Amino acid sequence: MNPRPADEAAIEAAAAELAAGRLVAFPTETVYGLGGDAASAEAVAAIYRLKGRPADHPLIVHVSGAEQARKWARWNDAAQRLAEAFWPGPLTLILERQAEAPGWACGGQATIGLRSPSHPVARALLAAFERLGGSGVAAPSANRFGRVSPTRASHVIDDLGDEAPLVLDGGACGVGVESTIVDLSRGRPVLLRPGGLDAARIEAVLGVPLGAADAAAPRASGTLEAHYAPRTPLELVPAGVIAARLGELAARGIRAVVWSRSRPGRGEAAWEPAEAGSEAYARALYDTLRRLDRAGFDRILIERPPDGGDWAAVADRLRRAAVGAPARD
């Protein structure tokens, strides 16, 4: 049976799969991950192959905590402070890789991304893998590269089909968008990707503002311009012009569905009500995108969310999804 309920026996079986060099899919608080032994060249290569991911696009290595992280990276004071404040949780730290640590998951870079997830299934899997001698699980999202991330076990099966490895079903992910990524490898901390942890909370712990990514920043997971994309063309539209845009599309025979906080002026339009708060919206984001993508419309119109603060991660994912979706006619 796949997916398999994430009970103790299933978690032990999944850890054995990892120890044997095979892949498993498992829930984290952010999205479901496609995991393999980060110390195994063959296992990491299998992740890239199954996802169809470019070889120079790094993965995130999941660890149980700071003790395991030190085996992989050159730890520093900023990393320690952030780990004490936010691990386990939706925060990935980019650090210089230890010279003796395997670099298979690093996309050819001297830096490595590390995260300690808080989901109880992920934590139990990491602990079971450690008991078998493992030290870290490389795990991007468990979907085809560039597509909508999975937040339910069924999403993993939908994407990977018969190629899916053992999938641990731990229910819907509680955060719903990927981790926040902070680069600590170059002195001043830099925000590489907004995510499940608000940047303002990170800045409060560090006592300095996070810099913006520049051309010299390390490559990091999920930061390509086109990503998280449905197969249906997608537009981000300000709330005040949704009705007019629907009229334009209808005049051309283009059937659209709208995801917005209030019903659009054209009462006959297909409408999906959007969550008002950023956290609830983030939890619903990928599941809703998948449902709308399967609904058979020609276009998905989404009310443009606020850009800053609590909405930064949602705005980032929707912007990249709009870029990555098929070109509009």
Short mmCIF file of C-alpha atoms in Angstrom, two decimals:
data_model
loop_
_atom_site.label_atom_id
_atom_site.label_comp_id
_atom_site.label_asym_id
_atom_site.label_seq_id
_atom_site.Cartn_x
_atom_site.Cartn_y
_atom_site.Cartn_z
CA MET A 1 0.00 0.00 0.00
CA ASN A 2 1.32 3.41 -0.95
CA PRO A 3 1.03 5.90 0.64
CA ARG A 4 1.45 4.14 3.98
CA PRO A 5 0.16 5.54 7.30
CA ALA A 6 3.16 6.86 9.21
CA ASP A 7 3.03 4.53 12.19
CA GLU A 8 6.10 3.21 14.00
CA ALA A 9 6.49 0.17 11.73
CA ALA A 10 6.26 2.30 8.58
CA ILE A 11 8.81 4.79 9.91
CA GLU A 12 11.25 2.00 10.73
CA ALA A 13 10.73 0.54 7.24
CA ALA A 14 11.38 3.96 5.71
CA ALA A 15 14.59 4.37 7.72
CA ALA A 16 15.73 0.97 6.45
CA GLU A 17 15.02 2.12 2.89
CA LEU A 18 17.20 5.19 3.44
CA ALA A 19 19.99 3.10 4.97
CA ALA A 20 19.88 0.81 1.91
CA GLY A 21 20.39 3.78 -0.41
CA ARG A 22 16.79 4.00 -1.57
CA LEU A 23 14.39 6.96 -1.48
CA VAL A 24 11.34 7.71 0.66
CA ALA A 25 8.82 10.53 0.70
CA PHE A 26 7.87 11.95 4.07
CA PRO A 27 5.96 14.88 5.57
CA THR A 28 7.55 17.94 7.09
CA GLU A 29 5.74 20.92 8.54
CA THR A 30 6.37 22.80 5.25
CA VAL A 31 5.85 20.34 2.35
CA TYR A 32 6.45 16.64 1.69
CA GLY A 33 10.09 15.84 0.99
CA LEU A 34 11.69 13.30 -1.36
CA GLY A 35 14.44 11.94 0.87
CA GLY A 36 17.65 10.03 0.39
CA ASP A 37 20.86 9.47 2.35
CA ALA A 38 22.76 12.74 1.94
CA ALA A 39 26.07 10.86 2.35
CA SER A 40 25.32 8.54 -0.59
CA ALA A 41 26.20 9.70 -4.10
CA GLU A 42 23.83 7.09 -5.55
CA ALA A 43 20.88 8.09 -3.38
CA VAL A 44 21.32 11.80 -4.11
CA ALA A 45 21.66 11.08 -7.83
CA ALA A 46 18.39 9.13 -7.64
CA ILE A 47 16.64 12.19 -6.16
CA TYR A 48 17.84 14.39 -9.01
CA ARG A 49 16.85 11.78 -11.57
CA LEU A 50 13.35 11.15 -10.21
CA LYS A 51 12.55 14.85 -9.85
CA GLY A 52 14.15 15.82 -13.17
CA ARG A 53 16.10 18.44 -11.25
CA PRO A 54 19.15 20.26 -12.72
CA ALA A 55 22.37 18.87 -11.24
CA ASP A 56 23.61 22.31 -10.20
CA HIS A 57 20.48 23.12 -8.17
CA PRO A 58 21.33 22.23 -4.54
CA LEU A 59 19.22 20.22 -2.13
CA ILE A 60 18.55 20.82 1.57
CA VAL A 61 19.95 18.31 4.05
CA HIS A 62 17.58 17.54 6.92
CA VAL A 63 19.18 16.85 10.30
CA SER A 64 17.90 16.19 13.80
CA GLY A 65 19.54 19.30 15.24
CA ALA A 66 22.68 21.36 15.69
CA GLU A 67 24.83 18.43 16.76
CA GLN A 68 24.26 16.64 13.47
CA ALA A 69 24.50 19.93 11.55
CA ARG A 70 28.06 20.46 12.80
CA LYS A 71 29.10 17.26 11.03
CA TRP A 72 28.11 18.85 7.74
CA ALA A 73 28.86 22.55 8.10
CA ARG A 74 31.26 25.04 9.64
CA TRP A 75 29.07 26.22 12.48
CA ASN A 76 29.16 29.83 13.64
CA ASP A 77 27.61 32.03 16.30
CA ALA A 78 24.76 33.24 14.08
CA ALA A 79 23.85 29.66 13.21
CA GLN A 80 23.83 28.68 16.87
CA ARG A 81 21.58 31.57 17.83
CA LEU A 82 19.11 30.86 15.04
CA ALA A 83 19.11 27.11 15.73
CA GLU A 84 18.41 27.72 19.42
CA ALA A 85 15.55 30.06 18.53
CA PHE A 86 13.91 28.31 15.58
CA TRP A 87 15.04 24.68 15.24
CA PRO A 88 13.25 22.42 14.84
CA GLY A 89 11.22 24.52 12.41
CA PRO A 90 10.88 25.99 8.91
CA LEU A 91 14.33 27.61 8.68
CA THR A 92 17.17 26.53 6.39
CA LEU A 93 20.69 27.80 7.07
CA ILE A 94 23.29 28.07 4.31
CA LEU A 95 26.80 27.54 5.69
CA GLU A 96 30.24 26.57 4.48
CA ARG A 97 30.43 22.81 4.13
CA GLN A 98 32.92 20.90 6.25
CA ALA A 99 35.82 19.82 4.02
CA GLU A 100 35.34 16.15 4.93
CA ALA A 101 31.52 16.18 4.56
CA PRO A 102 30.02 14.68 1.39
CA GLY A 103 29.03 17.34 -1.12
CA TRP A 104 26.61 15.35 -3.27
CA ALA A 105 23.62 17.50 -2.25
CA CYS A 106 25.38 20.83 -2.72
CA GLY A 107 25.01 21.35 -6.47
CA GLY A 108 28.75 21.76 -6.93
CA GLN A 109 29.06 24.54 -4.33
CA ALA A 110 31.21 24.85 -1.22
CA THR A 111 28.12 25.71 0.83
CA ILE A 112 25.41 23.44 2.20
CA GLY A 113 21.78 24.03 3.21
CA LEU A 114 20.71 22.50 6.52
CA ARG A 115 17.33 22.28 8.22
CA SER A 116 15.89 20.55 11.28
CA PRO A 117 12.18 19.88 10.61
CA SER A 118 9.59 19.95 13.38
CA HIS A 119 7.00 17.52 11.98
CA PRO A 120 6.83 14.52 14.33
CA VAL A 121 7.03 12.01 11.45
CA ALA A 122 10.09 13.70 10.00
CA ARG A 123 11.74 13.78 13.41
CA ALA A 124 10.97 10.12 14.07
CA LEU A 125 12.35 9.18 10.65
CA LEU A 126 15.58 11.12 11.24
CA ALA A 127 16.00 9.49 14.65
CA ALA A 128 15.43 6.00 13.21
CA PHE A 129 17.88 6.71 10.38
CA GLU A 130 20.50 7.90 12.89
CA ARG A 131 20.12 4.65 14.81
CA LEU A 132 21.07 2.86 11.58
CA GLY A 133 24.16 5.03 11.16
CA GLY A 134 22.76 7.85 9.03
CA SER A 135 23.59 11.49 9.61
CA GLY A 136 21.41 13.52 7.25
CA VAL A 137 18.60 13.17 4.70
CA ALA A 138 18.76 15.21 1.51
CA ALA A 139 15.18 16.10 0.63
CA PRO A 140 13.75 18.55 -1.89
CA SER A 141 9.99 18.67 -2.34
CA ALA A 142 8.51 15.34 -3.48
CA ASN A 143 7.25 16.42 -6.90
CA ARG A 144 8.51 16.85 -10.44
CA PHE A 145 10.91 19.75 -10.74
CA GLY A 146 9.34 23.19 -11.14
CA ARG A 147 5.80 22.02 -10.42
CA VAL A 148 3.45 22.70 -7.51
CA SER A 149 4.87 21.41 -4.23
CA PRO A 150 3.04 18.59 -2.37
CA THR A 151 1.41 19.20 0.99
CA ARG A 152 -0.47 15.88 1.16
CA ALA A 153 0.68 12.32 0.57
CA SER A 154 -1.80 12.03 -2.30
CA HIS A 155 -0.04 14.92 -4.06
CA VAL A 156 3.19 12.90 -4.08
CA ILE A 157 1.46 9.96 -5.75
CA ASP A 158 -0.26 12.31 -8.21
CA ASP A 159 3.11 13.68 -9.31
CA LEU A 160 5.40 10.66 -9.17
CA GLY A 161 2.91 7.91 -10.02
CA ASP A 162 4.35 4.43 -10.32
CA GLU A 163 7.84 5.84 -9.74
CA ALA A 164 6.95 7.02 -6.24
CA PRO A 165 9.03 5.41 -3.49
CA LEU A 166 7.58 4.51 -0.10
CA VAL A 167 5.43 7.49 0.95
CA LEU A 168 4.79 8.09 4.65
CA ASP A 169 1.36 9.66 5.10
CA GLY A 170 1.46 12.14 7.96
CA GLY A 171 -1.55 14.20 6.93
CA ALA A 172 -1.63 17.72 5.54
CA CYS A 173 1.41 19.92 6.18
CA GLY A 174 0.78 22.56 8.83
CA VAL A 175 2.82 25.43 7.34
CA GLY A 176 2.22 24.73 3.66
CA VAL A 177 5.08 26.69 2.08
CA GLU A 178 8.77 25.85 2.07
CA SER A 179 11.29 26.96 4.66
CA THR A 180 12.85 30.38 4.90
CA ILE A 181 16.46 30.24 3.62
CA VAL A 182 19.15 32.43 5.21
CA ASP A 183 22.72 32.55 3.97
CA LEU A 184 25.26 32.66 6.82
CA SER A 185 28.27 31.73 4.71
CA ARG A 186 29.53 35.21 3.83
CA GLY A 187 29.49 37.26 7.03
CA ARG A 188 26.36 39.38 6.86
CA PRO A 189 23.18 37.26 6.96
CA VAL A 190 21.19 37.34 3.71
CA LEU A 191 17.63 36.26 2.99
CA LEU A 192 17.69 33.96 -0.05
CA ARG A 193 14.07 32.80 0.08
CA PRO A 194 11.12 33.94 2.21
CA GLY A 195 9.26 31.03 3.74
CA GLY A 196 7.47 29.59 6.71
CA LEU A 197 9.38 31.71 9.23
CA ASP A 198 8.88 35.49 9.11
CA ALA A 199 12.12 37.34 8.33
CA ALA A 200 11.36 39.91 11.04
CA ARG A 201 11.65 37.21 13.72
CA ILE A 202 15.05 36.18 12.38
CA GLU A 203 16.26 39.76 12.37
CA ALA A 204 15.10 40.18 15.97
CA VAL A 205 17.29 37.26 17.07
CA LEU A 206 20.33 38.33 15.06
CA GLY A 207 20.01 42.01 15.90
CA VAL A 208 20.73 43.04 12.30
CA PRO A 209 18.59 43.33 9.17
CA LEU A 210 18.80 40.55 6.61
CA GLY A 211 20.50 41.57 3.40
CA ALA A 212 19.04 40.96 -0.04
CA ALA A 213 20.39 38.25 -2.31
CA ASP A 214 22.96 39.46 -4.83
CA ALA A 215 24.78 37.96 -7.81
CA ALA A 216 27.39 36.37 -5.54
CA ALA A 217 24.84 34.61 -3.32
CA PRO A 218 24.98 30.81 -3.20
CA ARG A 219 22.42 29.00 -5.30
CA ALA A 220 19.61 27.75 -3.07
CA SER A 221 16.61 25.47 -3.37
CA GLY A 222 13.43 26.93 -4.84
CA THR A 223 14.91 30.26 -5.93
CA LEU A 224 14.73 29.92 -9.71
CA GLU A 225 12.56 32.57 -11.36
CA ALA A 226 10.10 29.96 -12.65
CA HIS A 227 8.96 27.46 -10.04
CA TYR A 228 5.93 26.04 -8.15
CA ALA A 229 3.94 26.18 -11.39
CA PRO A 230 0.62 24.60 -12.43
CA ARG A 231 0.08 23.46 -16.01
CA THR A 232 -2.77 25.94 -16.52
CA PRO A 233 -1.75 29.52 -17.41
CA LEU A 234 -1.91 31.66 -14.25
CA GLU A 235 -2.27 35.41 -13.80
CA LEU A 236 -1.86 37.53 -10.68
CA VAL A 237 -4.40 40.33 -10.89
CA PRO A 238 -5.07 43.28 -8.54
CA ALA A 239 -8.46 42.94 -6.86
CA GLY A 240 -9.87 46.05 -8.54
CA VAL A 241 -9.39 44.78 -12.09
CA ILE A 242 -10.42 41.13 -11.75
CA ALA A 243 -13.94 41.74 -13.12
CA ALA A 244 -12.60 43.63 -16.13
CA ARG A 245 -10.03 40.92 -16.85
CA LEU A 246 -12.73 38.26 -16.66
CA GLY A 247 -14.74 40.21 -19.22
CA GLU A 248 -11.75 40.41 -21.57
CA LEU A 249 -11.13 36.68 -21.32
CA ALA A 250 -14.81 35.77 -21.71
CA ALA A 251 -15.02 37.87 -24.88
CA ARG A 252 -12.24 35.69 -26.31
CA GLY A 253 -13.88 32.44 -25.24
CA ILE A 254 -11.31 31.79 -22.48
CA ARG A 255 -12.81 30.07 -19.44
CA ALA A 256 -11.26 31.33 -16.19
CA VAL A 257 -11.53 30.50 -12.51
CA VAL A 258 -10.83 33.13 -9.86
CA TRP A 259 -9.19 32.68 -6.46
CA SER A 260 -9.84 35.87 -4.50
CA ARG A 261 -10.99 37.12 -1.14
CA SER A 262 -14.31 38.44 -2.44
CA ARG A 263 -16.56 37.28 -5.26
CA PRO A 264 -15.69 39.03 -8.52
CA GLY A 265 -18.19 41.43 -10.05
CA ARG A 266 -19.12 38.98 -12.78
CA GLY A 267 -21.45 36.76 -10.80
CA GLU A 268 -21.36 33.91 -13.31
CA ALA A 269 -17.59 33.43 -12.95
CA ALA A 270 -16.21 30.32 -11.26
CA TRP A 271 -14.89 31.46 -7.91
CA GLU A 272 -12.74 29.95 -5.16
CA PRO A 273 -12.88 32.02 -1.93
CA ALA A 274 -9.39 32.82 -0.61
CA GLU A 275 -8.39 32.70 3.04
CA ALA A 276 -8.09 36.14 4.62
CA GLY A 277 -5.02 35.53 6.83
CA SER A 278 -1.54 34.81 5.52
CA GLU A 279 -1.00 31.63 7.55
CA ALA A 280 -4.27 30.03 6.48
CA TYR A 281 -3.66 31.11 2.89
CA ALA A 282 -0.18 29.54 2.93
CA ARG A 283 -1.57 26.24 4.27
CA ALA A 284 -4.14 26.18 1.46
CA LEU A 285 -1.88 27.47 -1.32
CA TYR A 286 -0.52 24.36 -3.02
CA ASP A 287 -3.59 22.20 -2.48
CA THR A 288 -5.75 24.93 -4.02
CA LEU A 289 -3.42 25.42 -6.97
CA ARG A 290 -3.54 21.70 -7.64
CA ARG A 291 -7.34 21.57 -7.45
CA LEU A 292 -7.76 24.56 -9.77
CA ASP A 293 -5.20 23.10 -12.16
CA ARG A 294 -7.28 19.90 -12.43
CA ALA A 295 -10.61 21.72 -12.83
CA GLY A 296 -10.38 22.08 -16.61
CA PHE A 297 -10.27 25.87 -16.95
CA ASP A 298 -8.20 27.72 -19.55
CA ARG A 299 -6.88 30.30 -17.10
CA ILE A 300 -6.41 30.72 -13.36
CA LEU A 301 -6.78 34.28 -12.05
CA ILE A 302 -5.47 34.91 -8.55
CA GLU A 303 -5.94 38.09 -6.58
CA ARG A 304 -2.48 39.56 -6.09
CA PRO A 305 -1.55 39.25 -2.38
CA PRO A 306 0.29 41.91 -0.38
CA ASP A 307 4.05 41.84 -0.99
CA GLY A 308 5.60 42.31 2.42
CA GLY A 309 5.49 41.13 6.00
CA ASP A 310 3.54 37.96 6.71
CA TRP A 311 2.61 37.64 3.03
CA ALA A 312 6.17 37.59 1.66
CA ALA A 313 6.40 33.81 1.20
CA VAL A 314 2.97 33.53 -0.45
CA ALA A 315 3.71 36.46 -2.78
CA ASP A 316 7.06 34.89 -3.70
CA ARG A 317 5.55 31.50 -4.55
CA LEU A 318 2.71 32.96 -6.60
CA ARG A 319 5.06 35.22 -8.55
CA ARG A 320 7.29 32.29 -9.47
CA ALA A 321 4.28 30.12 -10.27
CA ALA A 322 2.98 32.74 -12.69
CA VAL A 323 6.36 32.86 -14.43
CA GLY A 324 6.62 29.07 -14.60
CA ALA A 325 3.07 28.39 -15.84
CA PRO A 326 2.53 28.01 -19.61
CA ALA A 327 2.66 31.19 -21.67
CA ARG A 328 -0.64 33.02 -22.01
CA ASP A 329 -2.15 33.55 -25.43
#
